[in-house]
Coordinates of N, CA, C and O in Angstrom, one line a residue:
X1 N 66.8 42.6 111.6 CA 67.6 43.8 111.2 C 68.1 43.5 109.8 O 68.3 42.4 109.3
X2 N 68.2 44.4 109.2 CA 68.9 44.3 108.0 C 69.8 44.8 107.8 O 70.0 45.9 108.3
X3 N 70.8 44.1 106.6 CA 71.8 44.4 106.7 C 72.1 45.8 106.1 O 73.3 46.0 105.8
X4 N 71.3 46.7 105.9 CA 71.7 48.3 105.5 C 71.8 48.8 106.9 O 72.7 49.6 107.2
X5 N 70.9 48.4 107.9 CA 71.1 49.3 108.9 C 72.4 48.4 110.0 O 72.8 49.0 111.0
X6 N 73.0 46.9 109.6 CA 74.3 46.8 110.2 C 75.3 47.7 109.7 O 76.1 48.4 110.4
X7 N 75.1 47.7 108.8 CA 76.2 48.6 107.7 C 76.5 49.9 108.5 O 77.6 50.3 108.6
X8 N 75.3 50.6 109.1 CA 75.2 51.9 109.2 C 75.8 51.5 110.8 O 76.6 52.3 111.2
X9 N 75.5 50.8 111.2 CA 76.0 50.9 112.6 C 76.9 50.9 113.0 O 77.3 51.3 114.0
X10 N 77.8 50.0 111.6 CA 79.3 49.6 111.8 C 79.7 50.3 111.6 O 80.8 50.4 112.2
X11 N 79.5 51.4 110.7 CA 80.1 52.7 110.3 C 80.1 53.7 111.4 O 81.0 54.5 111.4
X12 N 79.1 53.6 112.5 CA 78.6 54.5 113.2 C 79.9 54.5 114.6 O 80.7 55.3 115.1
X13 N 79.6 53.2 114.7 CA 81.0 52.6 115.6 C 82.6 52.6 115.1 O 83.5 52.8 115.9
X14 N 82.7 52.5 114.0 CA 84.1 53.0 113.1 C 84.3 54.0 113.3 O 85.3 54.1 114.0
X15 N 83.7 55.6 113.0 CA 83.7 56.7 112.9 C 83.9 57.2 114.7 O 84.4 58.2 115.2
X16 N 83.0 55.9 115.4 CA 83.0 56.5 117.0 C 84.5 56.0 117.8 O 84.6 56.3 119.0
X17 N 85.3 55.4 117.3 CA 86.3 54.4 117.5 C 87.8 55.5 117.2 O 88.6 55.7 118.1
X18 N 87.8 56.0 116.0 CA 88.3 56.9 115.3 C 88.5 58.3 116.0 O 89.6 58.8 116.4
X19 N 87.1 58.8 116.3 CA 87.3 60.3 117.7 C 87.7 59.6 118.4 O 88.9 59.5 118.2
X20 N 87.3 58.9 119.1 CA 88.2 59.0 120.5 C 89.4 58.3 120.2 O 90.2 58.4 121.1
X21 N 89.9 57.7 119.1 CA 91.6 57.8 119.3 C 92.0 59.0 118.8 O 93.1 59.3 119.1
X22 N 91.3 59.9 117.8 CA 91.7 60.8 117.7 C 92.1 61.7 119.0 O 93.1 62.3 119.0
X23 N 91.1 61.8 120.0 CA 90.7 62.9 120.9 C 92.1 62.4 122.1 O 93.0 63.1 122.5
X24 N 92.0 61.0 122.4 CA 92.9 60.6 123.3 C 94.0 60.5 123.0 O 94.8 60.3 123.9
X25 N 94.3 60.7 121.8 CA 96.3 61.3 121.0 C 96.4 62.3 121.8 O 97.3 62.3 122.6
X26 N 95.8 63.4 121.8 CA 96.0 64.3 122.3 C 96.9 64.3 123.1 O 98.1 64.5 122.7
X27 N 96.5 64.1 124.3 CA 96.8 64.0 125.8 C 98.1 63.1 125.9 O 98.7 63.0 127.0
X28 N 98.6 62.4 124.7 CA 99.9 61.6 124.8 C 100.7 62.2 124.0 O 101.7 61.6 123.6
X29 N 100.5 63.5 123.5 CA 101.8 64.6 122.7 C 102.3 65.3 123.6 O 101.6 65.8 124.5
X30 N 103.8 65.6 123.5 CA 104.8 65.8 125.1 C 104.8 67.4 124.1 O 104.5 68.2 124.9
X31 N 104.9 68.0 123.0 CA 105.2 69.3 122.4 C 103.7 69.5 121.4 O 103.3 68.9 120.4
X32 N 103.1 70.5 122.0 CA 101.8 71.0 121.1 C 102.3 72.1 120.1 O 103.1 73.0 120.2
X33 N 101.6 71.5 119.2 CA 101.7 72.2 117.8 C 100.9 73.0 117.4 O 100.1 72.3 116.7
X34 N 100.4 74.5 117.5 CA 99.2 74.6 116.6 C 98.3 74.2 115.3 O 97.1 74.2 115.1
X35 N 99.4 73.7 114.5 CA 99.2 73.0 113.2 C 98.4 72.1 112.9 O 97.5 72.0 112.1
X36 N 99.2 70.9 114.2 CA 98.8 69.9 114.6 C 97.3 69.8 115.0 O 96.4 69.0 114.6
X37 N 97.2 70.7 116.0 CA 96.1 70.4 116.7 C 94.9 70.9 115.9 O 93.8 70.5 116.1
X38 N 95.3 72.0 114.9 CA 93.8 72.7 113.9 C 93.8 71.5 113.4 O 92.8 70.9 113.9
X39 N 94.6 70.7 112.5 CA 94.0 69.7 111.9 C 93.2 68.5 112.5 O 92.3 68.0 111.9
X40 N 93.7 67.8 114.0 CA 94.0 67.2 114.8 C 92.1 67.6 114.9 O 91.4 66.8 114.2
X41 N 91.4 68.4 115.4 CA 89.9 68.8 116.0 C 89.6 69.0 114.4 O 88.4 68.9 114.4
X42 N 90.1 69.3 113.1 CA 89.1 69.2 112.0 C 88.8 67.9 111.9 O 87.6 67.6 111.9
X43 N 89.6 67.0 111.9 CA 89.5 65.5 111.6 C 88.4 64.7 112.6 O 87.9 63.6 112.4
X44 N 88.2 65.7 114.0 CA 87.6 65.1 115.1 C 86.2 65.5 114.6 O 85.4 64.7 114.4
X45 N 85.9 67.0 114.4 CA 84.9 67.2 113.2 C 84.1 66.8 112.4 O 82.9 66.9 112.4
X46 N 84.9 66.2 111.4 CA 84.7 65.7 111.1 C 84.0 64.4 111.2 O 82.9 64.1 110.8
X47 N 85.1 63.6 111.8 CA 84.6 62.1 112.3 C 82.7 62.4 113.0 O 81.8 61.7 112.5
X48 N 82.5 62.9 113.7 CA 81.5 63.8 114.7 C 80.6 64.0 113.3 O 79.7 63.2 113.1
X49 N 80.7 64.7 112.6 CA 79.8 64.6 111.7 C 79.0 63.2 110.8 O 77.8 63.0 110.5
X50 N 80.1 62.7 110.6 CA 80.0 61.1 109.9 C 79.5 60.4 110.9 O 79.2 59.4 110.4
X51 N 79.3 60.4 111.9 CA 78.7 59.8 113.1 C 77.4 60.5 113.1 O 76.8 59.5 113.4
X52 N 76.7 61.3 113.0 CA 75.7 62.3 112.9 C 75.1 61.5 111.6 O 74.1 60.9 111.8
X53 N 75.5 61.5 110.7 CA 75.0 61.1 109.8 C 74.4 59.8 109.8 O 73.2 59.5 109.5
X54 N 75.3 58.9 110.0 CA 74.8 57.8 109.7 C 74.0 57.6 110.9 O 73.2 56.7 110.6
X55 N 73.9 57.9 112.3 CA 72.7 58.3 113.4 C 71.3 58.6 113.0 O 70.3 58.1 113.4
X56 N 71.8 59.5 112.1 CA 70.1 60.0 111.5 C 70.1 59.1 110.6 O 69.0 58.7 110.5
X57 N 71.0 58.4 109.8 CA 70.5 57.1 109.0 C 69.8 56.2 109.2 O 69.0 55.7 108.4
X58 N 70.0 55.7 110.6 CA 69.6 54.6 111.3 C 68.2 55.0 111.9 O 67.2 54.4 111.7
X59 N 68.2 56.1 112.6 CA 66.8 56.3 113.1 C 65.6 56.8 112.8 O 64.5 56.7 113.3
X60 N 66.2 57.4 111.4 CA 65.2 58.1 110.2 C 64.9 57.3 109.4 O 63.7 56.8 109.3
X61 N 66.0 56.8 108.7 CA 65.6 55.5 108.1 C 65.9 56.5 106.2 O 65.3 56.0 105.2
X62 N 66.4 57.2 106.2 CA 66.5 57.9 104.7 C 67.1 56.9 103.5 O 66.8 57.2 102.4
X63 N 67.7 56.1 103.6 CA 68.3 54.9 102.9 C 67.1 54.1 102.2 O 66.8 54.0 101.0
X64 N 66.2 53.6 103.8 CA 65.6 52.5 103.8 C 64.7 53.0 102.8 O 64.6 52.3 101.7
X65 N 64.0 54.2 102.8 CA 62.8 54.9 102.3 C 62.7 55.2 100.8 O 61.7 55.1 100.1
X66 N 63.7 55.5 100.4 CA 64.1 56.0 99.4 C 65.7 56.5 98.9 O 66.5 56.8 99.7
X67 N 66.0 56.4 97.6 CA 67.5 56.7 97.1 C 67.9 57.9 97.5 O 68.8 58.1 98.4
X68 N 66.8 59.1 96.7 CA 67.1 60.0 96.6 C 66.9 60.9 97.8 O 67.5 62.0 97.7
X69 N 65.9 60.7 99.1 CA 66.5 61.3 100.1 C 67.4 60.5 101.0 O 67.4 60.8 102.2
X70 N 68.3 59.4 100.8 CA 68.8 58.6 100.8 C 70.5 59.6 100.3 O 71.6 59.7 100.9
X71 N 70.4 60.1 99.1 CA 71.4 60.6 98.3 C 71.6 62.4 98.8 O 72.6 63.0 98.9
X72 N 70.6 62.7 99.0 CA 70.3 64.4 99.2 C 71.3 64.3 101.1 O 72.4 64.9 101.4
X73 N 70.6 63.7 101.8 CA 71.1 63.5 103.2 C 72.9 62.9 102.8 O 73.6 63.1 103.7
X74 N 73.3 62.3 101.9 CA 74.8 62.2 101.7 C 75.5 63.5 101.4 O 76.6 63.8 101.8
X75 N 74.7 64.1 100.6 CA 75.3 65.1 99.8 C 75.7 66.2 101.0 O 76.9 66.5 101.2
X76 N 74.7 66.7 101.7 CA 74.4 67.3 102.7 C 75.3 67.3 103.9 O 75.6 68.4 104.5
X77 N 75.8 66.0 104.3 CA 76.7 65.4 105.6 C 78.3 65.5 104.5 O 79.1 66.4 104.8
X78 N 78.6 64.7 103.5 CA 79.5 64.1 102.8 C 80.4 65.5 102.5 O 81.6 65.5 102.7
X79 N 79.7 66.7 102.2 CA 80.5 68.2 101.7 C 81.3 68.7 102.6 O 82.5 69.0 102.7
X80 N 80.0 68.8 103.5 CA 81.3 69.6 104.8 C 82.5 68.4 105.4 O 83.5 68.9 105.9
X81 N 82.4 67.3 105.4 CA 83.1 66.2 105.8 C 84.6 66.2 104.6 O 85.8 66.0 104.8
X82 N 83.9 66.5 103.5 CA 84.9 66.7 102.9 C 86.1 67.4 102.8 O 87.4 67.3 102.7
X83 N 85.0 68.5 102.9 CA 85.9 70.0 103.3 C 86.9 69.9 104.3 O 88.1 70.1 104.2
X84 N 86.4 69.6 105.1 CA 87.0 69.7 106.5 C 88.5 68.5 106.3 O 89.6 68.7 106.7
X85 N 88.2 67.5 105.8 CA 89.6 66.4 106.0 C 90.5 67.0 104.8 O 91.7 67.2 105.0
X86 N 90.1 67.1 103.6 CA 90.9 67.8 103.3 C 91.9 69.5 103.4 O 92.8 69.8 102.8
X87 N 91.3 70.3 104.2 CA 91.7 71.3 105.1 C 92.4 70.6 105.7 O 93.5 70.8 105.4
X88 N 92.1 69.8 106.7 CA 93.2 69.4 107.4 C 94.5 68.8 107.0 O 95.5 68.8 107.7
X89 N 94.5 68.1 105.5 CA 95.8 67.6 105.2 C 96.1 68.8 104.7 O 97.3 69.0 105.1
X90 N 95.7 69.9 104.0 CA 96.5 70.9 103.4 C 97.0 71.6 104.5 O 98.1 72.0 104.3
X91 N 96.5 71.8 105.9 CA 96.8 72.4 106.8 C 98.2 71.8 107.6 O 98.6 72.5 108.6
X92 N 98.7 70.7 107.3 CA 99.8 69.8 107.1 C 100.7 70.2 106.7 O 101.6 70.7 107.3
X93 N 100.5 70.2 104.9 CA 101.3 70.2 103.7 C 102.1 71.6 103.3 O 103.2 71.9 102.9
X94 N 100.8 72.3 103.6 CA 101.0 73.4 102.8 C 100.9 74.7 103.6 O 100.2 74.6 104.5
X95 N 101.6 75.9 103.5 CA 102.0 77.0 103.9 C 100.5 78.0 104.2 O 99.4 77.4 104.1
X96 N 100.6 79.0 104.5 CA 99.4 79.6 104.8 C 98.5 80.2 103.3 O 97.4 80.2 102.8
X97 N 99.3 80.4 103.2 CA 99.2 81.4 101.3 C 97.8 79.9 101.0 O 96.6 80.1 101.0
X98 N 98.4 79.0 100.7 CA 97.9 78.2 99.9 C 96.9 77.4 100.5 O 96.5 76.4 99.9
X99 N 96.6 77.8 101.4 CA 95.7 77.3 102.7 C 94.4 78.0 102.0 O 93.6 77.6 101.2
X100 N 94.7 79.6 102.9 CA 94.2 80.8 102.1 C 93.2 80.2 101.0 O 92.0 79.9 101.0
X101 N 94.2 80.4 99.8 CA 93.2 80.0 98.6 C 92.1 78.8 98.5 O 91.2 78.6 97.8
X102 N 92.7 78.2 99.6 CA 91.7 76.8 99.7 C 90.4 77.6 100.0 O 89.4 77.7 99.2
X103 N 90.6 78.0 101.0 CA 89.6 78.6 101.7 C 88.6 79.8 100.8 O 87.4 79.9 100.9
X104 N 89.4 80.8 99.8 CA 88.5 81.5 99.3 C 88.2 80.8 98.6 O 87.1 81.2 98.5
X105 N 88.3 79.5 97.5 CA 87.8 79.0 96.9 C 86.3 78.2 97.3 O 85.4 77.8 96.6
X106 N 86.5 78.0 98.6 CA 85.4 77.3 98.9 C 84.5 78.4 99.4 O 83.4 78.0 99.2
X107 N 84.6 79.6 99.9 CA 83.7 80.6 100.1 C 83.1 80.8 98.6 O 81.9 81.0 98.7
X108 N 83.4 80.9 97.7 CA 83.5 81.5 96.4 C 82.1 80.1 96.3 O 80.9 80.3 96.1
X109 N 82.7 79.0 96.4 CA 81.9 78.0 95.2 C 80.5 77.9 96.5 O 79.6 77.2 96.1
X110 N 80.3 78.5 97.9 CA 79.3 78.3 98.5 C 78.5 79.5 98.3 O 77.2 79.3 98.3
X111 N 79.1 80.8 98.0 CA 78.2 81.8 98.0 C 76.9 82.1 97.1 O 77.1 82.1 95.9
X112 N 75.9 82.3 97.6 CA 74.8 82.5 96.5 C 74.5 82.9 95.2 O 73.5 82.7 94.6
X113 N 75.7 83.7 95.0 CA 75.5 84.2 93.7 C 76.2 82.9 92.2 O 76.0 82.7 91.0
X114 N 77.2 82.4 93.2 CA 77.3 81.1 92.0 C 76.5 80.2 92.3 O 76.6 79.3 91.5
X115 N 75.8 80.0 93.1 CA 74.8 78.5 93.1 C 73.4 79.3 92.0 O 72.8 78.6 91.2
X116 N 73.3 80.5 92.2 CA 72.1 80.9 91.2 C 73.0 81.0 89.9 O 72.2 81.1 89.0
X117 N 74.2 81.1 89.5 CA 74.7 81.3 88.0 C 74.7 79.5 87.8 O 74.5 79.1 86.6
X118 N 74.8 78.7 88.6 CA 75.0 77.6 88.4 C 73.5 77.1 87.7 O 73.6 76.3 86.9
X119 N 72.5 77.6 88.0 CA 71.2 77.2 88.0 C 70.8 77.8 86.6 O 69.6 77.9 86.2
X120 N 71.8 78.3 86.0 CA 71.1 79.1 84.7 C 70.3 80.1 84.9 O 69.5 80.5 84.1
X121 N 70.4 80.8 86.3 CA 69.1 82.0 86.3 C 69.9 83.3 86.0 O 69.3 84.4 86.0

C-alpha cells in the first residue's frame, strides 16, 4: 500500500468519525434549535461528501493517475464542501438578511451566464 492511499483512508475514517459524532449529538440535546440543527445536518453534509470523495480517491485511484484529474475531482468535491461549512457558521453568526446575501452571492457566482463572462466569451 502506499502511503497516498493510507492518507486517503485516514481521512476517509476522520471524516467517518466526525458524522457520526456529529449525527449522535443530536439525540443528547434536551432543547432543539432550528438554527442549530440547519447547521448541525450542513456540517453532516458535508462531512458525507469529504467521505465520498476521498472513497472515490481510493477506488479510482485519481491522485495515483494523475495531478490534474487528481486536482479537477478536488475542485469538484472541495466547492460544495466549502459552501456548505461555511453556511453553516454564518447560519450561527449571522441574522437572516445576511445569510440571504450569502446565498444570492453564491447563486450569482454558479449561474451560467457568469461562468461564460468568466471565459471571455
Amino acid at each position: 500500500m502506499s502511503s497516498l492511499f493510507l492518507l486517503q483512508y485516514t481521512c476517509l475514517l476522520v471524516f467517518a468519525m466526525q458524522t457520526l459524532v456529529l449525527v449522535v449529538s443530536r439525540f443528547q440535546v434536551s432543547v432543539v434549535n432550528r438554527q442549530y440543527e440547519k447547521s448541525r445536518w450542513s456540517l453532516v453534509a458535508a462531512a458525507v461528501l469529504l467521505m465520498i470523495h476521498y472513497g472515490l480517491q481510493m477506488a479510482c485511484g485519481f491522485r495515483a493517475h494523475s495531478d490534474d484529474a487528481g486536482v479537477i475531482v478536488n475542485i469538484l468535491f472541495y466547492t460544495p464542501v466549502t459552501f456548505l461549512v461555511a453556511h453553516s457558521i454564518l447560519n450561527l453568526e449571522c441574522e437572516k438578511r445576511r445569510r440571504r446575501r450569502y446565498d444570492l452571492l453564491l447563486a450569482y457566482c454558479l449561474w451560467p451566464h457568469s461562468l461564460h463572462l468568466a471565459t471571455g466569451g
